[in-house]
Coordinates of C-alpha atoms in Angstrom, one line a residue:
Chain A
M29 CA 33.9 -23.3 -63.7
R30 CA 30.7 -24.5 -65.2
K31 CA 30.8 -27.8 -63.4
L32 CA 31.2 -26.0 -60.2
S33 CA 28.3 -23.7 -60.7
L34 CA 26.2 -26.6 -61.8
L35 CA 27.2 -28.4 -58.5
L36 CA 26.2 -25.2 -56.7
L37 CA 23.0 -25.0 -58.4
V38 CA 22.2 -28.6 -57.5
G39 CA 23.5 -28.2 -53.9
I40 CA 21.0 -25.2 -53.5
T41 CA 18.2 -27.0 -54.9
F42 CA 18.8 -29.7 -52.6
L43 CA 18.9 -27.5 -49.7
L44 CA 15.7 -25.9 -50.6
T45 CA 13.8 -28.8 -51.2
S46 CA 15.0 -30.4 -47.9
C47 CA 13.4 -27.7 -45.9
P48 CA 10.7 -29.1 -43.6
K49 CA 7.4 -29.3 -45.5
E50 CA 5.6 -25.9 -45.5
E51 CA 2.3 -27.5 -44.3
K52 CA 3.8 -28.5 -41.0
V53 CA 4.5 -25.2 -39.6
L54 CA 2.0 -22.3 -38.4
H55 CA 3.5 -18.9 -37.7
L56 CA 1.6 -16.9 -35.3
Y57 CA 2.2 -13.1 -34.6
N58 CA 0.4 -12.3 -31.2
W59 CA 0.4 -10.2 -28.3
T60 CA 2.8 -11.2 -25.6
Y61 CA 1.4 -13.9 -23.4
Y62 CA -1.9 -13.9 -25.0
T63 CA -2.3 -17.7 -26.0
P64 CA -1.6 -20.1 -23.2
E65 CA 1.3 -22.4 -23.7
A66 CA -0.7 -25.4 -22.9
L67 CA -3.2 -24.8 -25.7
I68 CA -0.1 -24.3 -28.3
E69 CA 0.9 -27.7 -27.2
Q70 CA -2.5 -29.3 -27.4
F71 CA -2.7 -27.7 -31.1
E72 CA 0.6 -29.1 -32.1
E73 CA 0.0 -32.6 -30.8
T74 CA -3.7 -32.8 -32.2
Y75 CA -2.6 -31.6 -35.7
G76 CA 1.0 -32.4 -36.0
I77 CA 1.7 -28.9 -36.8
K78 CA 4.5 -27.0 -35.3
V79 CA 3.8 -23.5 -33.9
V80 CA 6.2 -20.9 -34.2
I81 CA 5.1 -17.6 -32.3
D82 CA 6.5 -14.1 -32.7
Y83 CA 5.2 -11.5 -30.2
F84 CA 4.4 -7.8 -30.4
A85 CA 3.6 -5.4 -27.6
S86 CA 1.4 -2.9 -29.4
N87 CA -0.7 -2.7 -32.6
E88 CA 1.4 0.0 -33.9
D89 CA 4.5 -2.3 -33.6
M90 CA 2.7 -5.0 -35.3
F91 CA 1.3 -2.7 -38.1
A92 CA 4.7 -1.2 -38.8
K93 CA 6.3 -4.5 -39.0
L94 CA 3.8 -6.0 -41.5
K95 CA 3.6 -2.7 -43.5
A96 CA 7.5 -2.7 -43.8
G97 CA 6.9 -5.9 -45.8
A98 CA 7.4 -8.7 -43.0
K99 CA 6.2 -11.9 -44.6
G100 CA 5.4 -15.3 -43.5
Y101 CA 3.0 -14.8 -40.7
D102 CA -0.1 -17.0 -41.1
L103 CA -2.0 -15.6 -38.4
V104 CA -2.0 -12.3 -36.7
F105 CA -3.9 -11.1 -33.4
P106 CA -4.8 -7.1 -34.1
S107 CA -7.3 -5.1 -32.1
Q108 CA -10.5 -3.8 -33.8
D109 CA -9.2 -0.6 -35.1
Y110 CA -6.1 -2.1 -36.7
V111 CA -8.4 -4.9 -38.1
E112 CA -10.4 -2.1 -39.7
I113 CA -7.2 -0.4 -41.1
M114 CA -5.8 -3.7 -42.4
I115 CA -9.0 -4.7 -44.2
H116 CA -9.1 -1.0 -45.6
E117 CA -5.4 -1.4 -46.8
K118 CA -6.2 -4.8 -48.0
M119 CA -3.5 -6.5 -46.1
V120 CA -5.6 -9.5 -45.2
L121 CA -6.9 -12.5 -46.8
P122 CA -10.7 -13.7 -46.6
I123 CA -11.8 -16.2 -43.9
D124 CA -13.2 -19.3 -45.4
H125 CA -16.1 -20.1 -43.3
E126 CA -16.4 -23.7 -44.6
K127 CA -13.0 -24.7 -42.8
I128 CA -14.3 -23.2 -39.4
P129 CA -17.5 -24.8 -38.2
N130 CA -16.9 -23.5 -34.7
L131 CA -17.7 -19.9 -36.1
T132 CA -21.3 -20.7 -35.0
Y133 CA -20.2 -20.2 -31.4
I134 CA -19.1 -16.6 -31.9
S135 CA -21.5 -14.4 -30.0
P136 CA -23.8 -12.3 -32.3
L137 CA -23.6 -9.4 -29.9
V138 CA -19.9 -9.3 -30.7
L139 CA -20.3 -9.3 -34.3
E140 CA -22.9 -6.5 -33.9
K141 CA -20.3 -4.3 -32.4
A142 CA -17.7 -5.3 -35.0
T143 CA -19.5 -3.0 -37.6
Y144 CA -16.4 -2.9 -39.7
D145 CA -16.8 -6.7 -40.4
P146 CA -20.0 -8.0 -39.1
T147 CA -19.9 -11.2 -41.2
M148 CA -16.4 -12.3 -40.2
E149 CA -15.4 -12.0 -43.9
W150 CA -11.9 -10.9 -43.0
S151 CA -11.4 -11.4 -39.3
V152 CA -12.5 -13.8 -36.5
P153 CA -12.9 -12.3 -33.0
Y154 CA -10.3 -13.5 -30.3
Y155 CA -11.3 -11.9 -27.1
M156 CA -13.4 -8.8 -26.2
G157 CA -12.9 -6.7 -22.9
A158 CA -12.3 -3.8 -21.4
A159 CA -10.0 -1.9 -18.9
G160 CA -11.6 -1.2 -15.5
I161 CA -10.8 0.3 -12.1
A162 CA -9.1 -1.8 -9.3
V163 CA -9.4 -0.5 -5.7
N164 CA -7.4 -1.7 -2.8
R165 CA -10.6 -2.6 -0.5
K166 CA -8.4 -2.9 2.6
R167 CA -7.2 0.6 2.5
V168 CA -10.1 2.3 0.7
S169 CA -13.7 2.3 1.8
D170 CA -16.8 4.3 0.8
Y171 CA -15.9 5.3 -2.8
P172 CA -18.0 5.8 -6.1
R173 CA -17.8 2.7 -8.1
D174 CA -17.6 4.8 -11.3
W175 CA -15.0 6.9 -13.2
S176 CA -15.8 9.8 -10.7
I177 CA -13.5 7.9 -8.2
F178 CA -10.8 9.8 -9.8
S179 CA -12.2 13.0 -8.5
T180 CA -11.9 11.8 -4.9
K181 CA -9.5 14.3 -3.2
K182 CA -8.7 12.1 -0.2
L183 CA -7.2 9.6 -2.6
A184 CA -5.0 12.2 -4.2
N185 CA -1.5 10.8 -5.3
R186 CA -2.4 7.4 -4.7
M187 CA -4.4 6.8 -8.0
S188 CA -3.2 6.2 -11.5
M189 CA -4.7 6.2 -15.1
L190 CA -3.4 4.2 -18.1
D191 CA -0.9 6.1 -20.1
D192 CA -3.2 5.7 -23.1
L193 CA -4.9 8.6 -24.9
R194 CA -7.8 6.5 -26.3
E195 CA -8.5 4.9 -22.7
V196 CA -8.4 8.1 -20.7
I197 CA -10.1 10.4 -23.0
G198 CA -12.7 7.5 -23.7
D199 CA -13.5 7.2 -20.2
A200 CA -14.1 10.9 -19.8
L201 CA -16.3 11.1 -23.0
A202 CA -18.2 8.0 -21.8
Y203 CA -18.6 9.4 -18.4
L204 CA -20.0 12.7 -19.8
G205 CA -22.6 10.6 -22.0
Y206 CA -20.8 10.8 -25.2
S207 CA -19.4 8.3 -27.7
V208 CA -15.9 7.1 -27.0
N209 CA -15.1 7.8 -30.7
S210 CA -16.5 11.2 -30.6
V211 CA -14.8 13.8 -32.8
D212 CA -17.1 16.6 -31.8
K213 CA -14.7 19.4 -30.8
K214 CA -17.1 20.7 -28.1
E215 CA -17.6 17.2 -26.5
L216 CA -13.7 16.6 -26.5
E217 CA -13.3 20.1 -24.9
E218 CA -15.5 18.9 -22.2
A219 CA -13.6 15.8 -21.7
K220 CA -10.5 17.6 -21.5
R221 CA -11.7 19.8 -18.9
L222 CA -13.0 16.8 -16.8
I223 CA -9.7 15.2 -17.1
N224 CA -7.5 18.2 -16.4
Q225 CA -9.6 19.9 -13.6
E226 CA -11.2 16.8 -11.8
W227 CA -9.0 13.8 -12.3
K228 CA -5.6 14.7 -13.1
P229 CA -4.9 16.8 -10.0
N230 CA -5.5 13.5 -8.0
L231 CA -3.5 11.2 -10.0
V232 CA 0.1 10.4 -9.2
K233 CA 0.8 9.6 -12.8
F234 CA -0.4 8.2 -16.1
D235 CA 1.1 4.7 -16.2
A236 CA 1.0 1.7 -18.5
E237 CA 4.2 0.0 -17.3
G238 CA 4.5 -0.1 -13.4
F239 CA 1.0 0.4 -12.1
A240 CA 0.1 -3.1 -11.5
K241 CA 3.4 -3.6 -9.4
A242 CA 2.7 -0.3 -7.7
F243 CA -0.8 -1.3 -7.0
A244 CA 0.4 -4.7 -5.5
S245 CA 2.8 -3.0 -3.1
G246 CA 0.2 -0.8 -1.7
E247 CA 1.7 2.4 -3.2
F248 CA -1.2 3.0 -5.5
L249 CA -4.5 2.5 -3.9
V250 CA -6.7 3.0 -7.1
V251 CA -5.7 2.0 -10.6
Q252 CA -7.2 2.0 -14.0
G253 CA -6.0 -1.0 -16.1
Y254 CA -6.6 -4.4 -17.3
A255 CA -7.8 -7.0 -14.9
E256 CA -5.4 -9.8 -15.9
A257 CA -2.3 -7.4 -15.5
I258 CA -3.4 -6.3 -12.1
Y259 CA -4.3 -9.6 -10.6
E260 CA -1.2 -11.2 -12.2
E261 CA 1.0 -9.2 -9.7
L262 CA -0.8 -10.4 -6.7
D263 CA -0.7 -13.7 -4.9
T264 CA -4.1 -15.5 -5.0
E265 CA -4.9 -15.3 -1.3
L266 CA -4.7 -11.4 -1.8
W267 CA -7.3 -11.2 -4.5
E268 CA -10.2 -10.8 -2.2
N269 CA -8.6 -7.5 -1.2
V270 CA -9.2 -6.1 -4.7
D271 CA -12.5 -4.6 -5.9
F272 CA -12.3 -4.6 -9.8
F273 CA -15.0 -3.2 -11.7
L274 CA -16.1 -1.8 -15.1
P275 CA -17.7 1.7 -14.3
P276 CA -21.5 1.4 -15.4
S277 CA -21.4 4.5 -17.4
G278 CA -19.2 2.8 -19.9
G279 CA -16.0 3.4 -21.6
P280 CA -13.8 2.3 -24.6
M281 CA -13.6 -1.4 -25.1
Y282 CA -11.3 -3.5 -27.3
L283 CA -11.9 -6.7 -29.6
D284 CA -8.8 -8.7 -30.6
S285 CA -9.3 -10.6 -33.6
M286 CA -7.5 -13.1 -35.8
V287 CA -6.6 -12.2 -39.4
I288 CA -4.7 -14.2 -42.0
P289 CA -2.3 -11.6 -43.6
K290 CA -1.4 -11.6 -47.1
G291 CA 1.7 -13.4 -47.7
A292 CA 0.7 -16.2 -45.4
N293 CA 2.3 -19.4 -46.2
N294 CA 0.0 -21.7 -44.4
T295 CA -3.6 -20.4 -44.7
E296 CA -4.8 -24.0 -44.1
A297 CA -3.1 -24.2 -40.7
A298 CA -4.3 -20.7 -39.9
H299 CA -7.9 -21.8 -40.4
L300 CA -7.4 -25.1 -38.5
F301 CA -6.0 -23.0 -35.6
I302 CA -9.0 -20.5 -35.5
N303 CA -11.4 -23.6 -35.5
F304 CA -9.3 -25.3 -32.7
I305 CA -9.2 -22.1 -30.4
H306 CA -13.0 -21.7 -30.8
T307 CA -13.8 -25.3 -29.7
P308 CA -15.8 -24.3 -26.6
E309 CA -13.7 -26.9 -24.4
V310 CA -10.5 -25.2 -25.6
Y311 CA -11.7 -21.7 -25.4
A312 CA -12.8 -22.2 -21.9
Q313 CA -9.1 -23.0 -21.0
F314 CA -8.0 -19.8 -22.6
L315 CA -10.6 -17.9 -20.7
D316 CA -9.7 -19.7 -17.3
R317 CA -6.1 -18.7 -17.7
F318 CA -6.8 -15.2 -17.8
H319 CA -10.0 -15.1 -15.8
F320 CA -11.8 -13.6 -18.9
P321 CA -15.5 -13.6 -19.1
S322 CA -16.9 -15.5 -22.2
S323 CA -17.8 -12.4 -24.2
V324 CA -16.6 -13.8 -27.6
N325 CA -17.6 -17.5 -27.4
T326 CA -20.5 -17.9 -25.2
A327 CA -20.6 -21.6 -25.6
A328 CA -17.3 -22.0 -23.6
A329 CA -18.9 -20.5 -20.5
P330 CA -20.3 -24.0 -19.2
Y331 CA -16.8 -25.6 -19.5
M332 CA -14.9 -22.8 -17.4
T333 CA -13.8 -23.6 -14.1
T334 CA -12.8 -20.2 -12.8
E335 CA -14.7 -17.0 -11.7
P336 CA -14.0 -14.2 -14.2
F337 CA -12.7 -10.9 -13.0
Y338 CA -15.7 -9.2 -14.6
H339 CA -18.7 -10.3 -16.5
V340 CA -19.9 -10.1 -20.2
E341 CA -23.1 -8.0 -18.9
D342 CA -20.7 -5.5 -17.5
L343 CA -19.4 -4.5 -20.9
E344 CA -23.0 -3.6 -22.0
N345 CA -22.5 0.2 -22.1
Y346 CA -18.9 -0.3 -23.6
E347 CA -18.0 0.8 -27.0
L348 CA -15.3 -0.4 -29.3
K349 CA -12.5 2.1 -30.0
R350 CA -12.6 2.9 -33.6
D351 CA -9.9 3.9 -36.0
L352 CA -10.1 7.7 -36.1
G353 CA -8.0 8.2 -39.3
E354 CA -7.3 11.9 -39.7
N355 CA -9.3 12.9 -36.5
L356 CA -6.7 11.1 -34.4
T357 CA -5.0 14.5 -34.5
L358 CA -7.8 16.0 -32.3
Y359 CA -7.2 13.4 -29.7
N360 CA -3.4 13.9 -30.0
T361 CA -3.6 17.7 -29.4
L362 CA -6.0 17.1 -26.5
W363 CA -3.6 14.5 -25.1
E364 CA -0.7 16.9 -25.3
T365 CA -2.3 19.4 -23.1
I366 CA -3.2 16.7 -20.4
R367 CA 0.0 14.9 -20.6
Y368 CA 2.9 17.6 -21.3
N369 CA 1.5 20.5 -19.5
E370 CA 1.9 21.1 -15.9
Chain B
M1 CA 53.8 5.2 -52.2
K2 CA 50.7 4.8 -54.3
R3 CA 50.6 1.2 -53.0
E4 CA 50.4 2.5 -49.3
R5 CA 47.7 4.9 -50.0
Q6 CA 45.5 2.0 -51.4
L7 CA 46.4 0.0 -48.3
G8 CA 45.3 2.9 -46.2
I9 CA 41.8 2.6 -47.8
I10 CA 41.7 -1.2 -47.0
Y11 CA 42.7 -0.5 -43.4
S12 CA 40.1 2.0 -42.8
A13 CA 37.3 0.2 -44.8
P14 CA 35.9 -1.7 -41.8
M15 CA 35.7 1.6 -39.9
G16 CA 34.1 3.3 -42.7
L17 CA 31.8 0.5 -43.3
W18 CA 30.7 0.5 -39.6
L19 CA 30.2 4.3 -39.6
T20 CA 28.2 4.2 -42.8
I21 CA 25.9 1.4 -41.7
F22 CA 25.5 2.4 -38.0
F23 CA 25.8 6.1 -38.2
L24 CA 25.3 7.8 -41.7
I25 CA 22.4 5.6 -42.8
P26 CA 20.3 5.9 -39.6
I27 CA 20.9 9.8 -39.3
S28 CA 20.2 10.1 -43.1
I29 CA 16.9 8.3 -42.5
I30 CA 16.1 10.6 -39.5
V31 CA 16.9 13.7 -41.3
I32 CA 15.0 12.7 -44.5
Y33 CA 11.9 11.6 -42.4
S34 CA 11.8 14.8 -40.5
F35 CA 11.2 16.6 -43.8
L36 CA 8.3 14.4 -45.0
K37 CA 4.6 14.2 -44.7
K38 CA 3.4 11.9 -41.8
G39 CA 1.6 8.8 -42.9
L40 CA -1.9 8.4 -41.8
Y41 CA -1.1 5.0 -40.0
G42 CA 2.5 5.8 -39.1
G43 CA 5.4 5.9 -41.4
V44 CA 5.9 8.6 -43.7
E45 CA 4.7 9.7 -47.2
W46 CA 7.3 10.9 -49.8
Q47 CA 6.2 14.5 -49.8
F48 CA 8.5 17.4 -48.8
T49 CA 7.2 19.4 -45.8
L50 CA 8.3 21.6 -43.0
K51 CA 5.3 20.6 -40.9
A52 CA 7.4 18.6 -38.3
Y53 CA 9.4 21.6 -37.4
Q54 CA 6.4 23.9 -37.2
E55 CA 4.6 21.4 -34.9
M56 CA 7.8 21.5 -32.6
F57 CA 6.9 25.1 -31.7
N58 CA 3.8 23.9 -29.8
P59 CA 3.8 25.3 -26.5
A60 CA 3.2 22.0 -24.9
F61 CA 6.4 20.6 -26.6
L62 CA 8.3 23.7 -25.7
K63 CA 7.4 23.2 -22.0
V64 CA 8.7 19.7 -22.2
L65 CA 11.8 20.8 -23.9
W66 CA 12.3 23.4 -21.4
R67 CA 11.8 21.0 -18.4
T68 CA 14.1 18.4 -20.2
L69 CA 17.0 21.2 -20.2
W70 CA 16.3 22.1 -16.7
V71 CA 16.2 18.6 -15.4
S72 CA 19.4 17.7 -17.4
V73 CA 21.3 20.9 -16.2
V74 CA 20.4 20.2 -12.6
A75 CA 21.0 16.3 -12.8
T76 CA 24.4 16.9 -14.5
A77 CA 25.4 19.6 -11.9
I78 CA 24.6 17.4 -9.1
T79 CA 26.5 14.4 -10.7
L80 CA 29.7 16.5 -11.1
L81 CA 29.5 18.0 -7.8
L82 CA 29.3 14.5 -6.4
A83 CA 31.8 12.9 -8.7
L84 CA 34.6 15.5 -8.4
P85 CA 35.3 14.7 -4.6
C86 CA 34.8 11.0 -5.4
G87 CA 37.2 11.1 -8.3
Y88 CA 39.6 13.0 -6.2
A89 CA 39.5 10.5 -3.2
M90 CA 39.9 7.6 -5.6
A91 CA 43.0 9.1 -7.2
R92 CA 44.7 9.7 -3.8
S93 CA 43.5 6.4 -2.3
R94 CA 45.8 3.4 -2.0
H95 CA 42.9 1.0 -2.9
Q96 CA 42.1 2.2 -6.3
I97 CA 41.2 -1.1 -7.7
F98 CA 38.6 -1.6 -4.9
W99 CA 36.9 1.7 -5.5
L100 CA 37.0 1.2 -9.4
A101 CA 35.3 -2.2 -8.7
L102 CA 32.6 -0.6 -6.5
I103 CA 31.9 1.6 -9.3
I104 CA 32.0 -1.0 -12.1
V105 CA 30.0 -3.8 -10.4
P106 CA 26.5 -2.2 -10.5
F107 CA 26.9 -1.9 -14.2
W108 CA 26.5 -5.8 -14.4
T109 CA 22.9 -5.5 -13.2
N110 CA 20.5 -4.0 -16.1
S111 CA 19.8 -0.5 -15.5
L112 CA 15.9 -1.2 -15.6
I113 CA 16.4 -3.4 -12.7
R114 CA 18.4 -0.8 -11.1
I115 CA 15.5 1.6 -11.5
Y116 CA 13.0 -0.9 -10.2
A117 CA 15.2 -1.1 -7.0
W118 CA 14.9 2.6 -6.6
I119 CA 11.2 2.2 -6.8
A120 CA 11.5 -0.2 -3.9
I121 CA 13.7 2.3 -1.9
L122 CA 11.7 5.4 -2.5
S123 CA 7.9 4.3 -2.6
S124 CA 5.6 5.1 0.4
E125 CA 6.0 1.7 1.5
G126 CA 9.6 1.5 0.6
F127 CA 12.8 1.1 2.6
I128 CA 13.3 4.9 3.4
N129 CA 9.7 5.7 4.6
E130 CA 9.7 2.2 6.5
L131 CA 12.9 3.1 8.2
L132 CA 11.9 6.7 9.1
L133 CA 8.6 5.6 10.3
S134 CA 10.0 2.8 12.6
L135 CA 12.4 5.2 14.0
G136 CA 9.4 7.7 14.7
I137 CA 11.1 10.4 12.9
I138 CA 8.1 11.0 10.6
K139 CA 4.4 10.2 11.1
E140 CA 3.3 9.8 7.6
S141 CA 5.0 8.4 4.6
L142 CA 7.1 11.2 2.5
S143 CA 6.2 11.5 -1.2
L144 CA 9.7 10.6 -2.3
I145 CA 8.7 9.2 -5.7
Y146 CA 6.9 10.1 -8.9
N147 CA 8.1 13.7 -8.9
Q148 CA 10.9 15.6 -10.4
Q149 CA 13.1 15.1 -7.5
A150 CA 12.9 11.3 -7.8
V151 CA 13.7 11.5 -11.6
I152 CA 16.7 13.7 -10.7
T153 CA 18.0 11.3 -7.8
V154 CA 17.9 8.4 -10.3
L155 CA 19.4 10.2 -13.2
V156 CA 22.1 11.1 -10.9
Y157 CA 22.6 7.6 -9.7
I158 CA 22.6 6.1 -13.1
N159 CA 25.0 8.5 -14.7
I160 CA 27.5 9.3 -11.9
P161 CA 30.0 6.5 -13.0
F162 CA 30.3 8.2 -16.3
A163 CA 31.3 11.2 -14.4
I164 CA 33.6 9.7 -11.8
L165 CA 35.6 7.5 -14.3
P166 CA 37.0 10.3 -16.6
L167 CA 37.5 12.5 -13.5
F168 CA 39.4 9.8 -11.8
T169 CA 41.7 9.3 -14.7
T170 CA 42.6 12.9 -15.1
I171 CA 43.2 13.6 -11.5
D172 CA 45.1 10.4 -11.2
K173 CA 47.6 11.8 -13.8
F174 CA 48.0 15.1 -12.0
D175 CA 51.0 16.0 -10.3
F176 CA 50.0 16.5 -6.5
Q177 CA 53.4 18.3 -5.8
L178 CA 52.0 21.2 -8.0
L179 CA 49.5 21.9 -5.0
E180 CA 52.3 21.7 -2.5
A181 CA 54.2 24.1 -4.7
A182 CA 51.2 26.4 -4.7
R183 CA 50.9 26.3 -0.9
D184 CA 54.6 27.2 -0.7
L185 CA 54.1 30.1 -2.8
G186 CA 51.4 31.4 -0.5
A187 CA 48.2 30.1 -2.0
T188 CA 45.5 29.0 0.6
K189 CA 44.2 25.5 0.3
R190 CA 41.1 26.6 -1.5
K191 CA 43.0 28.7 -4.0
A192 CA 45.4 25.9 -4.8
I193 CA 42.3 23.8 -5.7
F194 CA 40.6 26.3 -7.8
K195 CA 43.7 27.8 -9.5
V196 CA 45.8 24.9 -9.8
L197 CA 44.0 21.5 -9.6
L198 CA 40.6 22.6 -11.4
P199 CA 42.3 24.1 -14.4
S200 CA 44.5 21.2 -14.9
I201 CA 41.9 18.7 -14.9
R202 CA 39.5 20.7 -17.2
S203 CA 39.4 18.2 -19.9
G204 CA 38.3 15.6 -17.5
I205 CA 35.7 17.9 -16.3
I206 CA 34.4 18.6 -19.8
T207 CA 34.4 14.8 -20.6
A208 CA 32.4 13.9 -17.5
L209 CA 30.1 16.8 -18.3
I210 CA 29.4 15.7 -21.9
F211 CA 29.2 11.8 -20.7
T212 CA 26.4 12.7 -18.3
F213 CA 24.7 15.6 -20.0
I214 CA 23.9 13.7 -23.2
P215 CA 22.5 10.6 -21.8
I216 CA 20.4 12.6 -19.3
F217 CA 19.2 14.9 -21.9
G218 CA 17.8 11.8 -24.0
A219 CA 16.6 10.0 -21.0
Y220 CA 13.4 7.9 -21.4
T221 CA 13.0 5.1 -18.9
T222 CA 13.8 7.0 -15.9
P223 CA 11.2 9.7 -16.2
L224 CA 8.7 7.1 -17.4
L225 CA 9.1 4.7 -14.4
V226 CA 10.0 7.1 -11.4
G227 CA 8.5 10.3 -12.8
G228 CA 5.0 11.7 -12.1
K229 CA 2.3 12.9 -14.3
D230 CA 4.4 15.9 -15.3
S231 CA 7.9 14.3 -15.6
Y232 CA 7.9 13.7 -19.3
M233 CA 11.1 14.4 -21.1
I234 CA 11.9 14.8 -24.9
G235 CA 12.9 11.2 -25.0
N236 CA 9.2 10.2 -23.9
I237 CA 7.7 12.5 -26.6
I238 CA 9.8 10.8 -29.3
V239 CA 8.5 7.4 -28.3
D240 CA 5.0 8.6 -28.0
Q241 CA 5.2 10.0 -31.4
V242 CA 6.3 6.8 -33.0
T243 CA 4.2 4.3 -31.1
K244 CA 1.0 6.3 -30.2
T245 CA 0.3 9.4 -32.2
R246 CA 1.8 8.0 -35.5
N247 CA 3.9 11.1 -36.2
W248 CA 7.2 9.7 -37.3
P249 CA 8.4 13.0 -39.0
L250 CA 8.0 14.8 -35.6
A251 CA 9.7 12.1 -33.9
S252 CA 12.5 12.4 -36.3
A253 CA 12.6 16.1 -36.0
F254 CA 13.0 15.9 -32.1
S255 CA 15.7 13.1 -32.5
L256 CA 17.6 15.3 -34.8
I257 CA 17.6 18.0 -32.2
I258 CA 19.1 15.7 -29.5
T259 CA 21.7 14.5 -32.1
L260 CA 22.5 17.9 -33.0
L261 CA 23.0 18.9 -29.3
S262 CA 25.2 15.9 -28.8
T263 CA 27.3 16.6 -31.7
L264 CA 27.9 20.3 -30.5
G265 CA 29.0 18.8 -27.2
V266 CA 31.4 16.3 -28.7
I267 CA 32.9 19.3 -30.9
W268 CA 33.2 21.4 -27.9
I269 CA 35.1 18.5 -26.1
L270 CA 37.6 18.4 -29.3
V271 CA 38.0 22.0 -29.4
S272 CA 38.7 22.6 -25.8
G273 CA 41.0 19.4 -25.9
M274 CA 43.1 21.0 -28.9
Q275 CA 43.0 24.4 -26.9
D276 CA 44.5 22.7 -23.8
K277 CA 47.1 21.2 -26.2
A278 CA 48.0 24.7 -27.7
K279 CA 48.2 26.2 -24.3
G280 CA 50.6 23.5 -23.4
V281 CA 52.8 24.2 -26.2
V282 CA 53.0 28.1 -25.4
K283 CA 53.9 27.4 -21.8

């Protein structure tokens, strides 16, 4: 018996030590389709590190999983509000600037907006953008290039807005000249009135799943959404029929960042990856893939070969969605009257 | 004897284990969570409260609950009304296998894809509108999608096999000579169906009812994809509470309601099944 257990012990030790060396694998936890396959392969070839990617579809999913004790991710890509929460909850490790010389390319304008971590102590920006409005130019003419397009009666039942409370309420707040993070009850009440009385009667639905397909098929003529999702559904020769714009009155904006979660096995490779992705030539490939503007890494702009769907200047009046903490309840109640009431 | 009893425990162990892992534990988690305080960033805090149940009495939620009930009742009724003649025709047909195959084959395709197919059929630029337009029957596209009717149509389509199959099996077992006997004794055709056929296939009707009503009541994808701005059902609220508004206790409380309702339905089947048996004995 004793011999057997000894044998088992030796066996287990052997099994454990014969595992592939830890430094050779990098575990990413990222949004679905957010890092081009080609770049991952480039990274693997350059550094001889295997990349394993796990995907999430929403910040809430990601957060719940990490909070529940998921370990072993080396680099996670949350949006600004969740970066703030994760810093606050002490779930992330500090960034070692020495190891990431390419941090110099990060736009100071972006860091200025990232008030929760302006010195990149805990997070490194990945991409900053915003949802906008896409109009089917072939079928619609003479329309306001602003959020007020949703008040257009003649487009009733052919327009959709995102099924996302922060986006829709944020747009209304910005249109009224308030902060997209307002917790002022009077301002929120005004936003609610604008949405319920002016916009919602003309909307066919609030949709975050099928709107891009419905826009591509000509069913929806005006949609609020993310440019990359909308164009993805269309053949390139049809792109000229689309007018995509970010309303100048502003709205909510997002900043996805890279953080190294506590419990990471390979912080070394995580730093390497951050530095790699922010090499201007490499970052330009990422932007090209999605036709993004070079908001975060301005040095990448000269290397880009595509025209972005919108420009960095368009984001001027846009404001990052902050975590509202307890005040999220205010937005929830508002959203219930918009979403659940007839 | 004692040994046999022990064996019984061993034989039932896999079943017991299965129910514990996949039924008891998840249900307990839902029950417990519904009585806890919501965590600021999702999840729960271990503090007893009835807040989730109080929040349920929000008029906005009650409206959705009412709408869910209404949609479920209408969709279930239509499903049954369509399924009854189908089941009857199948039972009397000589090509039962063929009809069965027609009903089962669509199951091989993912329901999400079938819902998207309905979008292609119903949308303004979809098959129905194109056809009617090209035939000159209508001048402008009809709004067939993104409203309550579309939700009901697709729910009926998705759930109708669950109604046809139990109805078919019970009608198939029915002795059709009884109908003839009823006619011989002076019943009209209609009377024979309502007084003889329908009561005899009661258990099949109830099974079909439960099998369609419960999934429709918990529907999530259909109202989300083919519904309009006011088509939300309870299933959608539950998902929103978990993923968007970070209120897990409220989501649990709603789930519990759906579960309780389903359980009541199943109990109803069991009880009515037993009554049928009891009646059979008296006869």
